[in-house]
């Protein structure tokens, strides 16, 4: 027979593994239900509530029936085995449930209220069996251990609570940082289930060692009259309210700290782990004290008051969190290692703020249970306390999400929860003392505690300028002094701010600016404005006869406002999950006025997937512009499963528009989203609204030529002019890719597809944001060689510079405008043209003229020739990709700036190569480029400067002739001598990837 201490130690290890698996479930269930409920905050609240509700039922079941079971450890083993089986099978059950719900059940329901009831009810039923079983585990194991080891009730209860909680803390971290990246949601559930089966096997073996003694009596301690006794009533009410306050703290701390450290998946799980760690340490600390105390309710009163005070201290410490995060942002390198340290740092911040409160939250359950055991309520009291504790947790979560946060805000909601704990402590003191001296102490404790709460309420100001700073992105712990907060609301799912800073009016979610708008027509538009307007305007050009549209995400409301500028539109559904966002966007006034006043506008507060499924409407246009995918809960709007459901909500010739960020993200992650979209839509066009906002136009039918001219004949044209787009060619020139080219980028940058069940974006985008990454394979398309785009019928070189704007937000248009200015300066078309050039372009013009003089001498030196070749290559790079052949006359074709016919052989060949590339005559391009690349290997090193241009010219000439096979041969023949670097190397890789696929559009 195992010795008692060894037996307990093994059981504690077993229960720690059980807690490890249990928090894997809680974490992963939040992801699953986020897919169904539409927002991480909703799913987290649901899972917390259901997790606790099911556990309450399980604990209550044990309290009623446990005294009849001879071997509680064996029953515990059976419960763990069932949990494991359900965990392993959960993914397949959930996927089948989702398909049936979206395809059959929700479309048949009569309205959104019924859909909501269905979603929450069925979600509860999905995890109810497992949570009930999880709720049985603690009272079963505690009862079994207490039966065997008598006289150490408090120590045993505290030890079990500690073991389970410490395992849970590590389970949260393992689920997010190890299992999700490696095996996704299904694999993580399988790991959790397998652990439960191992725990079950170990418990079954232990159940055969030693004999539990069933209590001879199982007192319920309810008198014959008058209902439950005072002690029982006091303890159950106290544990209920205490648990409600504890879970209110958890929700509130997570929301508050998320404003400082970022609303990412990693940040959320780190905060949960910090809170659970505090509970574990509290449970460990209370073990001996719970066993040795003579007056457990007095001890509980002290603990409750200290918990409330700790919450107030945490609130005070929280005011410094933004400065701490700002320090981390300043101190750490923007690298993967720096991001790991950032996570460690934010984890420490979470521990500093949350752990004291969580510590005391971990002490109460063992003490309350001991109080009932000491009062003669017997073994059922374990399950009773656990059940009422978990019921309190449900109320705490629901009340905080639905009422406290929206009505009181973060600070007052935290104060309210702290006062509940302090009130419980004072009430326990009052009910447990009977001497005048004790009453004096109660009065002093009450006065001191309430004074502390009032002091925090009056002295502590949670400055919206800090809460809205987005310090986790900018490093600035506070908005600028000129920022004026116009709207601030702690909504049900997020904190929304509208603020004016300089000329820009911005709306932010959890500190992340979702839209910035310059409200005066005289100032240059903010970079976000072209994106928002073009998201609404471009689809109208593709489908001028569109009547029904849906916009996913409110933002500023400008996109919906732009769509409503078309008189043919009969209805626009704007789908936003946070009401506070809708309320704040009113502040954009006339820029979004149609959203609120046009009778064709319909605002829907719901999750897009649920709304599309339940409404069964089909749209001509669906425009998706959610927040950035690194924000928790948003990445599933960029998943292959989301894209797979979009066609069912589109008319047969309907058009889907997707915004994709190219800033604070790398090419691989953009590709992970692109693959899902390209897998569902056969025809795709891509536009760049500004340097880093990609707009994808997708359809399952061939896309017609867009009528951009027609946009200026309707009110939508006024929105375009407001953002300095007053010519259709300015929109047309923003087109940068078709499906083939996007597929080539995908091929050149292999990445796993972002999926609901393998959330690549949610896991990796926060790192890319921290590093300040850029999806250069897509941003570079703005200034890429136009010749391939011309042959792909994507974009033509500029033949008339009159419409170009150097103030455009589109880098390609700015580059083309600069190319036209360089041309004008070289040809002296404007006496002021050279002086008005940017310094870099002005230096190029001076270098060209200086090199011209050197090239016209009889024997230019090698140094002069090297400079001349560098200058020729730079002139070609600045002009050739952007200007049509007629505009390159006298610049690259028979250059007017060169007043002589150079004698030097390599110079003449270089000029001939440039002229061939500029004329864009495919055969001449091919011949001249071959001649250049086939020249003797010992030609001067300075001529190598033009080798990348020569290989590009050869490739483009062969593509223009349709001789794709020869492209590969040319790369094999000449590529070894031309280094792959910079944009030219990227272009060559992209050529190869593009040639590997058949044409789609």
Short mmCIF file of N, CA, C and O in Angstrom, two decimals, residues 705-766:
data_model
loop_
_atom_site.label_atom_id
_atom_site.label_comp_id
_atom_site.label_asym_id
_atom_site.label_seq_id
_atom_site.Cartn_x
_atom_site.Cartn_y
_atom_site.Cartn_z
N UNK A 705 -14.81 44.88 -67.81
CA UNK A 705 -13.97 46.07 -67.74
C UNK A 705 -14.68 47.10 -66.87
O UNK A 705 -15.82 47.47 -67.12
N UNK A 706 -14.05 47.57 -65.82
CA UNK A 706 -14.72 48.51 -64.92
C UNK A 706 -14.98 49.86 -65.57
O UNK A 706 -14.13 50.39 -66.31
N UNK A 707 -16.13 50.44 -65.30
CA UNK A 707 -16.51 51.74 -65.85
C UNK A 707 -16.18 52.83 -64.83
O UNK A 707 -17.05 53.33 -64.12
N UNK A 708 -14.90 53.18 -64.75
CA UNK A 708 -14.50 54.21 -63.79
C UNK A 708 -15.02 55.59 -64.20
O UNK A 708 -15.26 56.44 -63.34
N UNK A 709 -15.18 55.81 -65.49
CA UNK A 709 -15.71 57.11 -65.94
C UNK A 709 -17.10 57.34 -65.35
O UNK A 709 -17.44 58.47 -64.96
N UNK A 710 -17.92 56.27 -65.30
CA UNK A 710 -19.28 56.41 -64.82
C UNK A 710 -19.36 56.83 -63.36
O UNK A 710 -20.39 57.40 -62.93
N UNK A 711 -18.31 56.58 -62.57
CA UNK A 711 -18.35 56.96 -61.16
C UNK A 711 -18.44 58.46 -60.97
O UNK A 711 -18.98 58.95 -59.97
N UNK A 712 -17.91 59.20 -61.94
CA UNK A 712 -17.88 60.66 -61.80
C UNK A 712 -19.18 61.31 -62.25
O UNK A 712 -19.33 62.53 -62.16
N UNK A 713 -20.10 60.49 -62.73
CA UNK A 713 -21.41 61.01 -63.12
C UNK A 713 -22.43 60.86 -62.00
O UNK A 713 -23.59 61.28 -62.16
N UNK A 714 -22.05 60.26 -60.86
CA UNK A 714 -22.95 60.08 -59.73
C UNK A 714 -22.30 60.69 -58.49
O UNK A 714 -21.17 61.17 -58.53
N UNK A 715 -23.04 60.68 -57.38
CA UNK A 715 -22.53 61.30 -56.16
C UNK A 715 -21.26 60.65 -55.65
O UNK A 715 -20.48 61.28 -54.92
N UNK A 716 -21.03 59.40 -56.00
CA UNK A 716 -19.79 58.73 -55.61
C UNK A 716 -18.57 59.49 -56.11
O UNK A 716 -17.53 59.52 -55.46
N UNK A 717 -18.72 60.14 -57.27
CA UNK A 717 -17.62 60.92 -57.81
C UNK A 717 -17.20 62.06 -56.90
O UNK A 717 -16.01 62.43 -56.85
N UNK A 718 -18.14 62.61 -56.14
CA UNK A 718 -17.79 63.68 -55.20
C UNK A 718 -16.88 63.18 -54.10
O UNK A 718 -15.98 63.89 -53.63
N UNK A 719 -17.12 61.93 -53.66
CA UNK A 719 -16.25 61.34 -52.64
C UNK A 719 -14.85 61.11 -53.20
O UNK A 719 -13.85 61.29 -52.50
N UNK A 720 -14.77 60.72 -54.47
CA UNK A 720 -13.46 60.53 -55.12
C UNK A 720 -12.71 61.85 -55.23
O UNK A 720 -11.50 61.93 -54.96
N UNK A 721 -13.42 62.88 -55.62
CA UNK A 721 -12.75 64.18 -55.76
C UNK A 721 -12.28 64.71 -54.41
O UNK A 721 -11.27 65.40 -54.32
N UNK A 722 -13.01 64.35 -53.39
CA UNK A 722 -12.63 64.80 -52.04
C UNK A 722 -11.27 64.23 -51.62
O UNK A 722 -10.56 64.83 -50.82
N UNK A 723 -10.92 63.06 -52.16
CA UNK A 723 -9.62 62.45 -51.83
C UNK A 723 -8.62 62.69 -52.96
O UNK A 723 -7.64 61.96 -53.10
N UNK A 724 -8.87 63.72 -53.79
CA UNK A 724 -7.95 64.16 -54.86
C UNK A 724 -7.85 63.17 -56.00
O UNK A 724 -6.81 63.07 -56.65
N UNK A 725 -8.89 62.39 -56.22
CA UNK A 725 -8.98 61.55 -57.41
C UNK A 725 -10.05 62.16 -58.29
O UNK A 725 -11.24 62.08 -57.98
N UNK A 726 -9.64 62.81 -59.36
CA UNK A 726 -10.60 63.50 -60.22
C UNK A 726 -10.53 63.06 -61.68
O UNK A 726 -11.08 63.69 -62.56
N UNK A 727 -9.83 61.96 -61.92
CA UNK A 727 -9.71 61.43 -63.27
C UNK A 727 -9.79 59.91 -63.20
O UNK A 727 -9.14 59.29 -62.35
N UNK A 728 -10.59 59.27 -64.06
CA UNK A 728 -10.72 57.81 -64.03
C UNK A 728 -9.39 57.08 -64.16
O UNK A 728 -9.22 55.98 -63.62
N UNK A 729 -8.44 57.70 -64.87
CA UNK A 729 -7.15 57.04 -65.06
C UNK A 729 -6.39 56.89 -63.75
O UNK A 729 -5.55 55.99 -63.60
N UNK A 730 -6.68 57.75 -62.77
CA UNK A 730 -6.01 57.63 -61.47
C UNK A 730 -6.45 56.37 -60.73
O UNK A 730 -5.68 55.82 -59.94
N UNK A 731 -7.67 55.94 -60.97
CA UNK A 731 -8.12 54.67 -60.37
C UNK A 731 -7.57 53.51 -61.18
O UNK A 731 -7.06 52.53 -60.63
N UNK A 732 -7.69 53.62 -62.50
CA UNK A 732 -7.27 52.52 -63.37
C UNK A 732 -5.79 52.21 -63.17
O UNK A 732 -5.37 51.05 -63.20
N UNK A 733 -4.98 53.25 -62.95
CA UNK A 733 -3.53 53.06 -62.79
C UNK A 733 -3.19 52.36 -61.48
O UNK A 733 -2.09 51.81 -61.34
N UNK A 734 -4.12 52.34 -60.54
CA UNK A 734 -3.87 51.69 -59.26
C UNK A 734 -3.97 50.17 -59.36
O UNK A 734 -3.65 49.46 -58.40
N UNK A 735 -4.47 49.66 -60.45
CA UNK A 735 -4.54 48.21 -60.59
C UNK A 735 -3.13 47.65 -60.75
O UNK A 735 -2.36 48.09 -61.60
N UNK A 736 -2.80 46.65 -59.92
CA UNK A 736 -1.42 46.16 -59.87
C UNK A 736 -1.29 44.67 -60.17
O UNK A 736 -0.17 44.19 -60.37
N UNK A 737 -2.40 43.93 -60.19
CA UNK A 737 -2.25 42.48 -60.39
C UNK A 737 -3.58 41.88 -60.82
O UNK A 737 -4.65 42.44 -60.58
N UNK A 738 -3.48 40.72 -61.48
CA UNK A 738 -4.66 39.88 -61.71
C UNK A 738 -4.46 38.58 -60.93
O UNK A 738 -3.51 38.44 -60.15
N UNK A 739 -5.33 37.63 -61.14
CA UNK A 739 -5.25 36.40 -60.37
C UNK A 739 -3.95 35.65 -60.64
O UNK A 739 -3.35 35.06 -59.73
N UNK A 740 -3.51 35.65 -61.92
CA UNK A 740 -2.28 34.93 -62.27
C UNK A 740 -1.09 35.49 -61.51
O UNK A 740 -0.25 34.75 -60.99
N UNK A 741 -1.00 36.81 -61.48
CA UNK A 741 0.14 37.43 -60.81
C UNK A 741 0.07 37.21 -59.30
O UNK A 741 1.09 36.95 -58.65
N UNK A 742 -1.12 37.29 -58.73
CA UNK A 742 -1.26 37.00 -57.30
C UNK A 742 -0.90 35.54 -57.01
O UNK A 742 -0.25 35.24 -56.00
N UNK A 743 -1.30 34.64 -57.91
CA UNK A 743 -0.96 33.24 -57.73
C UNK A 743 0.55 33.03 -57.82
O UNK A 743 1.12 32.19 -57.12
N UNK A 744 1.20 33.82 -58.65
CA UNK A 744 2.65 33.74 -58.75
C UNK A 744 3.31 34.18 -57.45
O UNK A 744 4.29 33.58 -56.99
N UNK A 745 2.77 35.23 -56.85
CA UNK A 745 3.30 35.67 -55.55
C UNK A 745 3.10 34.58 -54.50
O UNK A 745 3.97 34.33 -53.67
N UNK A 746 1.96 33.91 -54.55
CA UNK A 746 1.70 32.80 -53.64
C UNK A 746 2.71 31.69 -53.86
O UNK A 746 3.27 31.13 -52.90
N UNK A 747 2.98 31.37 -55.13
CA UNK A 747 3.93 30.30 -55.43
C UNK A 747 5.34 30.66 -54.98
O UNK A 747 6.11 29.80 -54.54
N UNK A 748 5.68 31.93 -55.10
CA UNK A 748 7.03 32.36 -54.74
C UNK A 748 7.23 32.49 -53.24
O UNK A 748 8.37 32.58 -52.77
N UNK A 749 6.13 32.51 -52.48
CA UNK A 749 6.21 32.66 -51.03
C UNK A 749 5.34 31.61 -50.35
O UNK A 749 4.27 31.92 -49.82
N UNK A 750 5.74 30.34 -50.38
CA UNK A 750 4.89 29.29 -49.83
C UNK A 750 4.57 29.52 -48.36
O UNK A 750 5.43 29.91 -47.58
N UNK A 751 3.30 29.31 -48.03
CA UNK A 751 2.84 29.52 -46.65
C UNK A 751 1.62 28.66 -46.42
O UNK A 751 0.87 28.36 -47.36
N UNK A 752 1.38 28.23 -45.19
CA UNK A 752 0.13 27.52 -44.90
C UNK A 752 -1.05 28.46 -45.05
O UNK A 752 -0.95 29.65 -44.76
N UNK A 753 -2.18 27.94 -45.51
CA UNK A 753 -3.37 28.75 -45.68
C UNK A 753 -3.98 29.08 -44.32
O UNK A 753 -4.12 28.20 -43.47
N UNK A 754 -4.35 30.34 -44.14
CA UNK A 754 -5.01 30.71 -42.89
C UNK A 754 -6.38 30.04 -42.82
O UNK A 754 -7.19 30.14 -43.73
N UNK A 755 -6.61 29.34 -41.74
CA UNK A 755 -7.83 28.57 -41.57
C UNK A 755 -8.43 28.86 -40.20
O UNK A 755 -7.73 29.24 -39.26
N UNK A 756 -9.73 28.68 -40.09
CA UNK A 756 -10.37 28.79 -38.79
C UNK A 756 -9.75 27.84 -37.78
O UNK A 756 -9.68 28.14 -36.58
N UNK A 757 -9.31 26.68 -38.26
CA UNK A 757 -8.84 25.63 -37.36
C UNK A 757 -7.31 25.56 -37.28
O UNK A 757 -6.78 24.86 -36.42
N UNK A 758 -6.64 26.27 -38.16
CA UNK A 758 -5.18 26.44 -38.09
C UNK A 758 -4.91 27.93 -38.29
O UNK A 758 -4.53 28.37 -39.38
N UNK A 759 -5.11 28.75 -37.24
CA UNK A 759 -5.15 30.21 -37.38
C UNK A 759 -3.77 30.84 -37.51
O UNK A 759 -3.21 31.41 -36.58
N UNK A 760 -3.21 30.74 -38.69
CA UNK A 760 -1.87 31.27 -38.95
C UNK A 760 -1.80 32.76 -38.64
O UNK A 760 -0.87 33.24 -37.99
N UNK A 761 -2.79 33.51 -39.11
CA UNK A 761 -2.76 34.96 -38.93
C UNK A 761 -2.85 35.35 -37.45
O UNK A 761 -2.10 36.20 -36.97
N UNK A 762 -3.78 34.76 -36.74
CA UNK A 762 -3.96 35.12 -35.33
C UNK A 762 -2.70 34.84 -34.52
O UNK A 762 -2.37 35.57 -33.58
N UNK A 763 -1.97 33.79 -34.89
CA UNK A 763 -0.78 33.40 -34.14
C UNK A 763 0.45 34.19 -34.55
O UNK A 763 1.29 34.51 -33.70
N UNK A 764 0.60 34.52 -35.82
CA UNK A 764 1.85 35.09 -36.30
C UNK A 764 1.77 36.57 -36.64
O UNK A 764 2.80 37.26 -36.65
N UNK A 765 0.59 37.09 -36.92
CA UNK A 765 0.48 38.51 -37.27
C UNK A 765 0.91 39.44 -36.14
O UNK A 765 1.49 40.50 -36.42
N UNK A 766 0.65 39.12 -34.84
CA UNK A 766 1.14 40.01 -33.79
C UNK A 766 2.66 40.20 -33.82
O UNK A 766 3.16 41.29 -33.56
#
